[in-house]
Amino acid sequence: MNHRLRTVSLCIALLVALLGARPVLAADPLASWNDGAAKKSITNFVAAATHTGGPGFIAPAERIAVFDNDGTLWAEQPIYFQLAFAFDRIRALALQNPRWKTTEPYASILASDIKTALAGGEKAIAEIVMATHAGMTTDEFAKIVADWLATAKHPRFDRPYTELVYQPMLELLAYLRANGFKTYLVSGGGIEFMRVFSEKVYGIPPEQVIGSTIETKFEVRDGKPVILREPAIDFIDDKAGKPVAINKFIGRRPVFAFGNSDGDQQMLEWTAAGSGARFMGLVHHTDAEREWAYDHPSAVGQLDTALALATAKGWTILDIKKDWKRVFPFEN
Amino acid sequence: MNHRLRTVSLCIALLVALLGARPVLAADPLASWNDGAAKKSITNFVAAATHTGGPGFIAPAERIAVFDNDGTLWAEQPIYFQLAFAFDRIRALALQNPRWKTTEPYASILASDIKTALAGGEKAIAEIVMATHAGMTTDEFAKIVADWLATAKHPRFDRPYTELVYQPMLELLAYLRANGFKTYLVSGGGIEFMRVFSEKVYGIPPEQVIGSTIETKFEVRDGKPVILREPAIDFIDDKAGKPVAINKFIGRRPVFAFGNSDGDQQMLEWTAAGSGARFMGLVHHTDAEREWAYDHPSAVGQLDTALALATAKGWTILDIKKDWKRVFPFEN
């Protein structure tokens, strides 16, 4: 009874809001996108997906949209933001780890020589991740990330990292959700790192965040159950790992996928190979003035084979310089 | 515009339906539950969780409810249903595998001597799973499971296995969802096995199914991307694995958890250890006539330490004989 009354009130409120707010709702949901082929490919796809009985119709339960994060929803230069977090952690923990002064990759990080620090490749990165992302409970880790996000600033823009999200992509996420799509993050970034800000920044709840994971362990500590983050890689959610993780976490094939690098290629291929209407998109970083211009070769977010494939297949290639009126929310 | 109009129409239709349908909506959503402590503990919890401003209020986004499957939502006797599937697969594949006639555990399965077949313990079970659940694409596996579910019959009730679901639990799932809870399966069963029927049978979509997994691999085969099921265990979603998987897949701590065996104990402990209102429940199988009566010792769904813990903590212990008017949907 109580529940019904609440639904009725909600409906009345909604009717009032909808009928009284024509101009606002009639506004372009993708206002930061220039009119052009990229924008049109999105709005055409969504219009068809929601047109019951039409050839491009997609049942609401199947409206799964997946987005890469680094370079697709927020920036990834000059280094992946999570790596900046790791470096800051190493600086913060240096006093407790005196041997880091003379051991690589720590010594180079402490000397701000990032190039040398990363010269050790994947092994060096794994070591950095283990030293900074493991050895605490999940709650403790979330607190460390939240504190960092609240205080750290991006070196070029001197703003919190969470302000370096792409305004047009925020609009796209909201537009898809308003049309019944469930939006997911599918990123090489750490799942528990992203979950700290994904809901607030993207409107994507933790249960729709998929990422790389380290091993975790349940333990009852002093009578209190905790989940501990262990120093061992569990899964890397990149390249061929992305469709594998999508299949494991979601269990449905997406109908919409957006990425920006060769690490997203298999996710796009997996999405494309389903039956019925689908959308595949790539962000091409072409704007050195407002953001960055890079594709290949690039140490960060290399885009080479996926760009060739997208071109051959006629997937949407979004050109930041041409297609976006505004890149970051803080621009005027 | 089109979208607004549709929302308006929907709202009007909803108002008409709600205002015109008092008697139906006033019916007991838990009609198959006898009035008693178990039912009351559920309705009290849900009433408080949805009472804005009250001490037991839970924000909608936090209303995560997790359910074990075997023995909690459907029966698990005389053997776990997925094991019955595996045995049927071994029979179906025996002609192609002539050496199985003389090799354990296959020989005993083919001779219908399940006790000897399972005498090899976990190693035997792993072998059976690998032989029957791997070596095909995910799409092929889903088809095999669907075909089996459509034809196999439970030995005691002579009905499809998916009819051996508990009517009161179907009502509970629907009741929770009507009150804004997101319902999840968290089972030791195979994630891709359960996803074949979870949406149709429980109203739980694939992306809310968590279970045990085997390794999978993305591959482009003859130009077509597929995901292959590999003969290696990835993760066992049981005991301490359950809170680990909940944390990995959902990233939020549940506020409501229901299980029936010691394999659910850590999931219940993890749920209980959060702050604010929470509900922990155990199904106690006490009705040999309508279902089965067992707790410990038991080869299937052993309930021993979790029962002691639930008693000590005052969690809800549901007694099938006392608390359920009806067990299966097919009963009159």
XYZ file of C-alpha atoms in Angstrom:
664
model
C 0.000 0.000 0.000
C 2.728 2.346 1.082
C 4.723 1.296 -1.967
C 1.811 1.893 -4.325
C 1.175 5.329 -2.903
C 4.792 6.231 -3.371
C 4.724 5.067 -6.991
C 1.603 7.109 -7.630
C 3.173 10.230 -6.137
C 6.304 9.641 -8.136
C 4.314 9.282 -11.333
C 2.395 12.463 -10.710
C 5.609 14.319 -9.937
C 7.161 12.892 -13.086
C 4.186 13.950 -15.218
C 4.331 17.457 -13.836
C 8.059 17.620 -14.449
C 7.810 16.231 -17.955
C 4.870 18.333 -19.094
C 6.267 21.470 -17.526
C 9.803 21.210 -18.814
C 9.601 21.030 -22.581
C 12.473 23.353 -23.494
C 15.007 21.647 -21.227
C 14.158 18.134 -22.354
C 14.028 19.106 -26.003
C 17.653 20.254 -25.773
C 20.269 18.234 -27.616
C 21.436 15.403 -25.333
C 24.768 15.422 -27.191
C 25.260 19.188 -27.066
C 29.061 19.007 -26.955
C 29.255 17.006 -30.182
C 29.594 18.790 -33.513
C 27.103 17.704 -36.128
C 28.905 15.209 -38.314
C 29.266 11.558 -39.190
C 30.330 10.411 -35.684
C 27.411 12.040 -33.888
C 24.996 10.914 -36.585
C 26.176 7.298 -36.356
C 25.364 7.344 -32.628
C 21.961 9.002 -32.826
C 20.935 6.830 -35.791
C 21.927 3.688 -33.919
C 20.066 4.673 -30.750
C 16.959 5.806 -32.622
C 16.826 2.458 -34.433
C 17.580 0.445 -31.277
C 14.609 1.979 -29.481
C 12.165 1.880 -32.399
C 9.921 -1.084 -31.542
C 9.316 -3.305 -34.544
C 11.983 -1.606 -36.648
C 14.910 -3.484 -38.209
C 17.458 -2.058 -35.744
C 15.377 -2.654 -32.614
C 17.225 -4.089 -29.612
C 15.296 -5.585 -26.683
C 15.916 -3.516 -23.529
C 17.617 -6.408 -21.689
C 20.156 -6.692 -24.513
C 21.100 -3.004 -24.490
C 24.582 -3.507 -23.048
C 27.081 -0.727 -23.793
C 30.756 -1.120 -22.857
C 33.333 1.642 -22.604
C 37.053 1.547 -22.171
C 38.174 4.112 -19.591
C 41.722 5.472 -20.153
C 41.708 7.604 -23.302
C 38.014 6.877 -23.929
C 36.193 8.434 -20.962
C 39.048 10.326 -19.341
C 42.504 11.350 -20.514
C 45.563 9.099 -20.287
C 48.463 11.483 -20.870
C 51.243 12.037 -20.008
C 50.905 8.675 -18.178
C 47.905 6.520 -17.197
C 46.382 8.218 -14.152
C 46.523 5.044 -12.103
C 50.271 4.941 -12.684
C 50.479 8.515 -11.374
C 48.622 7.254 -8.301
C 51.148 4.416 -7.925
C 54.110 6.800 -8.208
C 52.599 9.106 -5.604
C 52.115 6.087 -3.318
C 55.761 5.124 -3.725
C 56.784 8.647 -2.737
C 54.427 8.481 0.248
C 55.756 5.100 1.377
C 59.462 5.804 0.709
C 60.324 6.613 4.327
C 58.989 3.230 5.446
C 60.974 1.486 2.682
C 64.536 2.821 2.860
C 65.883 0.178 0.472
C 63.798 1.719 -2.359
C 66.392 4.513 -2.635
C 68.791 2.060 -4.201
C 66.456 -0.464 -5.853
C 64.802 -0.198 -9.261
C 62.203 0.726 -10.308
C 61.701 2.625 -7.033
C 64.945 4.612 -7.145
C 64.069 6.101 -10.542
C 60.526 6.892 -9.463
C 61.819 8.687 -6.383
C 64.224 10.602 -8.681
C 61.256 11.439 -10.958
C 62.934 9.608 -13.822
C 59.814 7.851 -15.084
C 61.395 6.723 -18.344
C 64.058 4.681 -16.565
C 61.516 3.429 -14.024
C 59.372 1.998 -16.806
C 62.320 0.651 -18.824
C 61.839 -2.651 -16.984
C 58.576 -3.128 -18.914
C 55.780 -5.286 -17.577
C 57.916 -6.722 -14.795
C 58.642 -3.239 -13.438
C 54.976 -2.242 -13.680
C 53.874 -5.422 -11.911
C 56.369 -4.692 -9.138
C 55.078 -1.130 -8.784
C 51.471 -2.316 -8.650
C 52.226 -4.975 -6.029
C 54.110 -2.501 -3.851
C 51.328 0.076 -3.956
C 48.050 -1.785 -4.518
C 48.418 -4.827 -2.240
C 48.914 -5.606 1.411
C 45.816 -3.892 2.757
C 42.095 -4.589 3.036
C 39.742 -3.561 0.237
C 38.246 -0.877 2.489
C 41.682 0.540 3.280
C 42.588 0.605 -0.402
C 39.387 2.433 -1.341
C 40.175 5.064 1.284
C 43.737 5.529 -0.049
C 42.414 6.013 -3.597
C 39.683 8.421 -2.470
C 42.225 10.515 -0.543
C 44.530 10.631 -3.565
C 41.740 11.637 -5.950
C 40.743 14.412 -3.565
C 44.232 15.921 -3.443
C 46.331 14.970 -6.504
C 46.464 17.342 -9.475
C 47.121 16.660 -13.132
C 50.528 18.137 -14.124
C 49.313 19.964 -17.241
C 45.882 21.161 -16.204
C 46.512 21.555 -12.465
C 43.108 20.066 -11.680
C 41.959 16.863 -9.974
C 42.264 13.892 -12.302
C 38.522 13.264 -12.157
C 37.981 16.604 -13.918
C 39.854 15.298 -16.951
C 36.833 13.367 -18.152
C 35.440 14.046 -21.609
C 32.286 16.120 -21.506
C 30.936 14.622 -24.782
C 31.363 11.115 -23.362
C 29.499 12.039 -20.151
C 26.671 13.179 -22.421
C 26.870 9.953 -24.426
C 26.686 7.808 -21.255
C 23.621 9.711 -20.033
C 22.007 9.584 -23.480
C 22.449 5.813 -23.698
C 21.050 5.289 -20.187
C 18.065 7.517 -20.965
C 17.407 5.150 -23.858
C 17.474 2.029 -21.731
C 21.109 1.014 -22.168
C 23.111 -0.388 -19.265
C 26.541 1.279 -19.367
C 29.678 -0.618 -18.288
C 33.336 0.260 -17.843
C 35.650 -2.390 -19.312
C 39.164 -1.186 -18.652
C 42.724 -2.372 -18.201
C 42.691 -0.205 -15.071
C 42.222 -1.709 -11.635
C 38.625 -2.634 -10.867
C 38.811 -1.386 -7.264
C 40.619 1.785 -8.294
C 37.867 2.747 -10.747
C 35.006 1.814 -8.457
C 35.993 4.593 -6.077
C 34.926 7.277 -8.576
C 32.926 5.576 -11.354
C 29.494 6.164 -9.833
C 30.065 9.787 -8.944
C 31.951 10.757 -12.093
C 30.308 8.595 -14.781
C 27.050 7.488 -13.156
C 28.318 3.909 -13.510
C 27.730 1.881 -10.322
C 30.459 -0.455 -8.980
C 28.648 -3.569 -10.226
C 29.017 -2.266 -13.794
C 32.760 -1.735 -13.535
C 35.037 -4.429 -14.996
C 38.806 -4.112 -14.812
C 42.082 -5.766 -13.983
C 42.192 -7.537 -10.644
C 44.733 -8.712 -8.125
C 44.154 -11.752 -5.954
C 42.024 -11.163 -2.878
C 41.444 -13.306 0.178
C 38.635 -13.454 2.736
C 39.800 -13.610 6.314
C 38.324 -13.143 9.765
C 40.683 -10.752 11.578
C 40.104 -10.170 15.287
C 36.564 -11.427 14.804
C 35.937 -9.042 11.903
C 35.678 -10.376 8.329
C 37.858 -8.507 5.850
C 38.960 -8.954 2.247
C 42.707 -8.634 1.799
C 44.447 -7.502 -1.368
C 47.279 -9.929 -2.101
C 50.465 -9.205 -4.064
C 49.597 -11.367 -7.091
C 47.974 -10.490 -10.407
C 44.624 -12.245 -10.900
C 43.575 -10.999 -14.340
C 44.653 -8.357 -16.866
C 41.576 -6.883 -18.506
C 43.192 -5.827 -21.769
C 43.262 -7.023 -25.399
C 41.901 -10.607 -25.597
C 41.169 -10.347 -21.869
C 38.375 -7.832 -22.499
C 35.914 -10.149 -24.272
C 36.796 -12.853 -21.745
C 35.971 -10.528 -18.840
C 32.817 -9.257 -20.536
C 31.649 -12.830 -20.958
C 32.499 -13.671 -17.352
C 31.020 -10.592 -15.677
C 28.083 -9.771 -17.931
C 27.314 -13.023 -19.720
C 25.773 -11.166 -22.642
C 27.472 -9.842 -25.741
C 27.437 -6.024 -25.866
C 25.668 -4.251 -28.703
C 27.654 -1.037 -28.258
C 31.391 -0.693 -27.621
C 33.699 2.311 -27.475
C 37.468 2.253 -27.123
C 40.516 4.198 -28.208
C 43.464 1.835 -28.516
C 44.674 -1.522 -29.783
C 43.868 -2.853 -26.312
C 40.199 -2.443 -27.212
C 40.359 -4.260 -30.540
C 39.154 -7.669 -29.346
C 36.307 -6.091 -27.364
C 35.200 -4.318 -30.544
C 35.561 -7.496 -32.629
C 33.546 -9.489 -30.080
C 30.826 -6.839 -30.101
C 30.790 -6.662 -33.898
C 30.461 -10.434 -34.328
C 27.004 -10.643 -32.748
C 23.816 -10.686 -34.768
C 21.525 -7.704 -35.252
C 22.307 -4.009 -34.922
C 25.555 -3.016 -33.217
C 27.792 0.009 -32.770
C 31.584 0.048 -32.618
C 33.476 3.284 -31.989
C 37.044 4.485 -31.513
C 38.239 7.777 -30.046
C 41.085 9.160 -32.167
C 43.213 11.653 -30.231
C 43.843 14.413 -32.765
C 43.795 17.618 -30.753
C 47.141 18.624 -29.255
C 45.800 22.015 -28.300
C 42.775 21.085 -26.204
C 43.940 17.569 -25.281
C 46.724 15.480 -26.927
C 47.411 14.196 -30.425
C 48.745 10.620 -30.680
C 48.024 7.232 -32.173
C 51.107 5.193 -33.103
C 53.738 4.637 -32.076
C 52.737 5.652 -28.568
C 53.818 4.452 -25.124
C 50.289 5.208 -23.899
C 47.099 4.087 -25.642
C 48.713 2.967 -28.900
C 46.190 2.960 -31.734
C 47.427 1.174 -34.840
C 45.860 -2.166 -35.855
C 42.480 -1.241 -34.337
C 42.446 1.965 -36.405
C 43.109 0.019 -39.594
C 40.404 -2.485 -38.696
C 37.863 0.230 -37.861
C 38.599 1.949 -41.160
C 38.210 -1.298 -43.107
C 34.995 -2.226 -41.329
C 33.443 1.235 -41.433
C 33.220 1.563 -37.642
C 32.822 5.025 -36.157
C 36.122 6.867 -35.763
C 35.662 9.896 -33.605
C 38.128 12.705 -34.339
C 38.396 14.822 -31.189
C 39.463 17.952 -33.066
C 36.624 17.746 -35.566
C 33.859 16.050 -33.616
C 33.928 17.636 -30.171
C 32.826 21.210 -29.448
C 34.185 20.880 -25.951
C 36.614 18.310 -24.561
C 36.620 18.825 -20.770
C 33.750 20.018 -18.586
C 35.881 22.894 -17.215
C 36.312 24.526 -20.655
C 34.138 27.507 -21.379
C 10.476 14.294 -27.710
C 9.446 10.821 -28.700
C 11.035 9.552 -25.515
C 9.208 12.095 -23.345
C 5.882 11.263 -24.914
C 6.468 7.589 -24.287
C 7.335 8.241 -20.654
C 4.207 10.339 -20.230
C 2.025 7.607 -21.745
C 3.701 5.020 -19.573
C 3.087 7.096 -16.471
C -0.570 7.584 -17.291
C -0.978 3.872 -17.975
C 0.785 3.112 -14.709
C -1.442 5.490 -12.749
C -4.552 3.918 -14.229
C -3.274 0.450 -13.449
C -2.265 1.339 -9.901
C -5.394 3.222 -8.966
C -7.677 0.659 -10.574
C -6.091 -2.468 -9.156
C -6.249 -2.220 -5.392
C -7.347 -5.762 -4.537
C -4.670 -7.479 -6.647
C -1.844 -5.364 -5.298
C -3.050 -5.768 -1.752
C -2.589 -9.570 -2.031
C 0.183 -11.112 0.066
C 3.413 -11.054 -1.970
C 4.670 -13.976 0.153
C 1.507 -16.077 -0.135
C 3.317 -19.434 0.104
C 4.922 -18.540 3.428
C 3.191 -19.443 6.665
C 2.867 -16.602 9.117
C 5.674 -17.034 11.583
C 9.052 -15.712 12.676
C 10.839 -16.345 9.354
C 8.264 -14.541 7.232
C 8.007 -11.738 9.748
C 11.784 -11.219 9.843
C 11.715 -10.708 6.058
C 8.739 -8.354 5.867
C 9.992 -6.335 8.829
C 13.408 -5.951 7.245
C 11.990 -4.884 3.870
C 9.470 -2.481 5.415
C 12.260 -0.815 7.381
C 14.666 -0.791 4.412
C 12.172 1.112 2.282
C 10.961 3.511 4.989
C 12.713 6.760 4.104
C 14.184 8.434 7.148
C 13.645 5.417 9.385
C 16.459 3.707 11.296
C 16.475 0.661 8.986
C 16.389 2.626 5.736
C 18.722 1.438 2.981
C 19.504 3.663 -0.008
C 18.184 2.036 -3.213
C 21.662 1.665 -4.741
C 22.768 -0.334 -1.693
C 19.871 -2.797 -1.828
C 21.953 -5.774 -2.951
C 20.463 -9.193 -2.142
C 22.489 -12.369 -2.735
C 21.140 -15.914 -2.918
C 22.869 -19.234 -3.015
C 21.278 -21.511 -5.640
C 21.531 -25.261 -4.848
C 19.344 -25.997 -1.829
C 18.347 -22.336 -1.475
C 16.423 -21.541 -4.674
C 16.098 -25.021 -6.141
C 16.564 -28.521 -4.727
C 19.933 -30.279 -4.563
C 18.980 -33.909 -3.863
C 19.772 -36.702 -4.509
C 22.808 -35.005 -6.176
C 23.538 -31.440 -7.306
C 21.607 -30.981 -10.551
C 24.692 -29.824 -12.412
C 26.351 -33.127 -11.502
C 23.341 -34.955 -12.984
C 23.951 -32.896 -16.132
C 27.622 -33.939 -16.145
C 26.734 -37.629 -15.734
C 24.234 -37.431 -18.585
C 26.919 -35.790 -20.740
C 29.332 -38.613 -19.964
C 26.701 -41.130 -21.059
C 26.066 -39.107 -24.222
C 29.779 -38.880 -25.051
C 30.703 -42.468 -24.099
C 30.652 -43.816 -27.654
C 33.206 -41.197 -28.724
C 35.394 -42.073 -25.723
C 35.756 -45.871 -25.658
C 38.517 -45.810 -23.024
C 35.985 -44.433 -20.484
C 34.580 -47.982 -20.131
C 37.691 -48.974 -18.219
C 38.802 -45.681 -16.662
C 37.563 -44.128 -13.410
C 35.514 -42.140 -12.641
C 33.862 -42.700 -16.051
C 33.467 -46.476 -15.763
C 31.461 -46.162 -12.538
C 29.303 -43.358 -13.943
C 28.521 -45.496 -17.004
C 27.647 -48.355 -14.627
C 25.407 -45.947 -12.649
C 27.538 -46.476 -9.543
C 27.655 -42.847 -8.469
C 29.081 -43.597 -5.037
C 32.212 -45.200 -6.465
C 32.451 -42.515 -9.142
C 32.579 -39.797 -6.485
C 34.887 -41.738 -4.158
C 37.810 -39.981 -5.841
C 36.680 -36.753 -4.185
C 37.511 -33.347 -5.635
C 39.970 -34.798 -8.136
C 37.263 -37.035 -9.606
C 34.769 -34.167 -9.744
C 37.301 -31.874 -11.427
C 37.950 -34.598 -14.006
C 34.232 -34.994 -14.654
C 33.754 -31.248 -15.040
C 36.679 -30.911 -17.428
C 35.459 -33.793 -19.578
C 31.933 -32.421 -19.854
C 32.137 -28.629 -19.459
C 35.221 -27.738 -21.540
C 36.449 -28.061 -25.097
C 33.697 -26.085 -26.777
C 32.732 -22.454 -27.339
C 30.556 -20.631 -24.815
C 27.694 -20.587 -27.334
C 27.972 -24.343 -27.894
C 27.991 -24.980 -24.152
C 24.879 -22.847 -23.593
C 23.085 -24.859 -26.284
C 24.091 -28.196 -24.675
C 22.775 -27.022 -21.286
C 19.538 -25.694 -22.773
C 18.930 -28.991 -24.584
C 19.557 -30.946 -21.386
C 17.250 -28.748 -19.305
C 14.518 -29.211 -21.916
C 14.682 -33.012 -21.821
C 16.175 -34.312 -18.541
C 13.849 -35.290 -15.695
C 14.440 -35.370 -11.963
C 14.498 -39.026 -10.767
C 12.075 -38.575 -7.869
C 9.595 -36.076 -9.254
C 9.835 -37.008 -12.937
C 9.765 -33.357 -13.930
C 12.292 -31.012 -15.571
C 14.901 -29.847 -13.057
C 13.849 -26.227 -13.499
C 10.466 -27.103 -11.957
C 12.187 -28.063 -8.716
C 12.494 -24.430 -7.682
C 11.008 -23.293 -4.396
C 7.779 -21.352 -4.885
C 8.252 -19.306 -1.666
C 11.710 -18.243 -2.849
C 10.362 -17.151 -6.245
C 7.928 -14.974 -4.298
C 10.733 -13.636 -2.120
C 12.861 -12.712 -5.158
C 9.931 -10.868 -6.752
C 9.053 -9.169 -3.452
C 12.600 -7.903 -2.990
C 12.783 -6.608 -6.563
C 9.416 -4.857 -6.183
C 11.002 -3.076 -3.233
C 14.028 -1.898 -5.177
C 16.476 -4.691 -4.367
C 18.841 -6.030 -7.004
C 18.810 -9.834 -6.693
C 21.963 -11.879 -7.395
C 22.797 -15.566 -7.564
C 26.047 -16.419 -5.767
C 26.540 -20.134 -6.202
C 29.171 -22.842 -6.274
C 27.480 -23.929 -9.511
C 28.933 -23.031 -12.887
C 28.285 -19.447 -13.909
C 27.545 -20.353 -17.550
C 25.391 -23.304 -16.531
C 23.126 -21.114 -14.380
C 22.927 -18.258 -16.859
C 21.069 -20.500 -19.282
C 17.982 -20.577 -17.038
C 18.387 -17.885 -14.355
C 16.530 -15.145 -16.194
C 13.582 -17.300 -17.235
C 13.266 -19.240 -13.986
C 14.268 -16.670 -11.340
C 13.992 -13.353 -13.183
C 17.724 -12.902 -12.511
C 19.563 -11.658 -15.631
C 22.951 -13.157 -16.604
C 24.858 -10.101 -15.366
C 23.544 -10.806 -11.848
C 24.709 -14.423 -11.807
C 27.976 -15.200 -10.006
C 29.339 -18.736 -9.889
C 32.315 -21.007 -10.349
C 34.254 -20.505 -13.562
C 36.612 -22.420 -15.775
C 39.288 -20.692 -17.841
C 38.099 -19.182 -21.111
C 40.048 -17.889 -24.079
C 39.175 -15.438 -26.850
C 40.132 -16.623 -30.305
C 39.364 -15.681 -33.896
C 38.392 -18.942 -35.619
C 37.944 -18.901 -39.401
C 37.499 -15.141 -39.168
C 34.833 -15.446 -36.454
C 35.602 -14.427 -32.844
C 34.664 -17.082 -30.287
C 35.231 -17.677 -26.590
C 36.521 -21.160 -25.845
C 35.984 -23.055 -22.603
C 39.331 -24.499 -21.499
C 39.876 -27.580 -19.301
C 41.190 -25.680 -16.257
C 39.419 -24.417 -13.140
C 39.510 -20.620 -12.846
C 37.633 -20.038 -9.574
C 35.503 -22.023 -7.114
C 32.717 -19.819 -5.816
C 32.176 -21.560 -2.499
C 32.969 -20.901 1.175
C 35.581 -18.099 1.459
C 35.352 -17.763 -2.330
C 31.838 -16.312 -2.076
C 32.692 -12.990 -0.408
C 35.730 -12.731 -2.685
C 33.536 -13.166 -5.780
C 30.882 -10.793 -4.429
C 33.542 -8.161 -3.915
C 34.982 -8.750 -7.380
C 31.726 -8.866 -9.348
C 29.513 -6.458 -7.406
C 31.952 -4.265 -5.522
C 29.376 -3.533 -2.837
C 28.657 -5.466 0.323
C 25.203 -7.100 0.235
C 22.585 -6.114 2.811
C 20.599 -9.326 2.371
C 21.964 -12.877 2.023
C 20.262 -16.266 1.920
C 21.986 -19.647 1.896
C 21.476 -23.181 3.142
C 24.845 -24.774 3.831
C 28.265 -24.325 5.366
C 29.405 -23.231 1.910
C 27.384 -20.046 2.473
C 28.793 -19.236 5.893
C 31.435 -16.711 4.792
C 28.958 -14.958 2.491
C 26.627 -14.557 5.463
C 29.456 -13.392 7.742
C 30.591 -10.841 5.141
C 27.030 -9.548 4.786
C 26.535 -9.395 8.555
C 29.738 -7.431 9.153
C 28.565 -4.331 7.283
C 27.054 -1.327 9.024
C 23.347 -0.536 9.170
C 20.395 -2.872 8.702
C 21.056 -6.322 7.242
C 19.336 -9.663 6.816
C 20.948 -13.098 6.985
C 18.914 -16.236 6.340
C 19.420 -19.999 6.121
C 17.102 -22.600 4.583
C 16.895 -25.641 6.864
C 15.745 -28.745 4.978
C 13.325 -30.385 7.404
C 10.593 -31.846 5.221
C 11.268 -35.384 3.959
C 7.732 -35.707 2.709
C 7.446 -32.702 0.426
C 11.174 -32.252 -0.200
C 14.113 -33.736 1.789
C 15.269 -33.616 5.400
C 19.021 -33.245 5.969
C 21.623 -31.033 7.578
C 24.704 -32.863 8.881
C 26.439 -35.042 8.098
C 25.398 -34.768 4.458
C 27.242 -35.396 1.195
C 25.146 -32.635 -0.362
C 24.625 -29.187 1.157
C 26.035 -29.962 4.586
C 24.716 -27.535 7.209
C 26.593 -27.691 10.496
C 28.820 -24.773 11.548
C 26.666 -22.235 9.712
C 23.594 -23.485 11.580
C 25.358 -23.071 14.910
C 26.512 -19.590 13.924
C 23.038 -18.542 12.728
C 21.533 -19.765 15.993
C 24.117 -17.901 18.059
C 23.709 -14.691 16.061
C 19.932 -14.808 15.834
C 19.862 -14.954 12.028
C 16.707 -16.193 10.328
C 16.512 -19.971 10.129
C 13.767 -21.011 7.785
C 12.259 -24.403 8.570
C 10.740 -25.749 5.351
C 8.226 -27.978 7.129
C 6.976 -25.206 9.386
C 7.470 -22.093 7.304
C 6.378 -23.024 3.787
C 2.756 -23.635 2.784
C 3.919 -24.910 -0.551
C 7.417 -26.041 -1.597
C 7.307 -26.473 -5.394
C 5.163 -24.531 -7.895
C 3.626 -27.781 -9.205
C 2.045 -28.681 -5.850
C -1.647 -27.963 -5.484
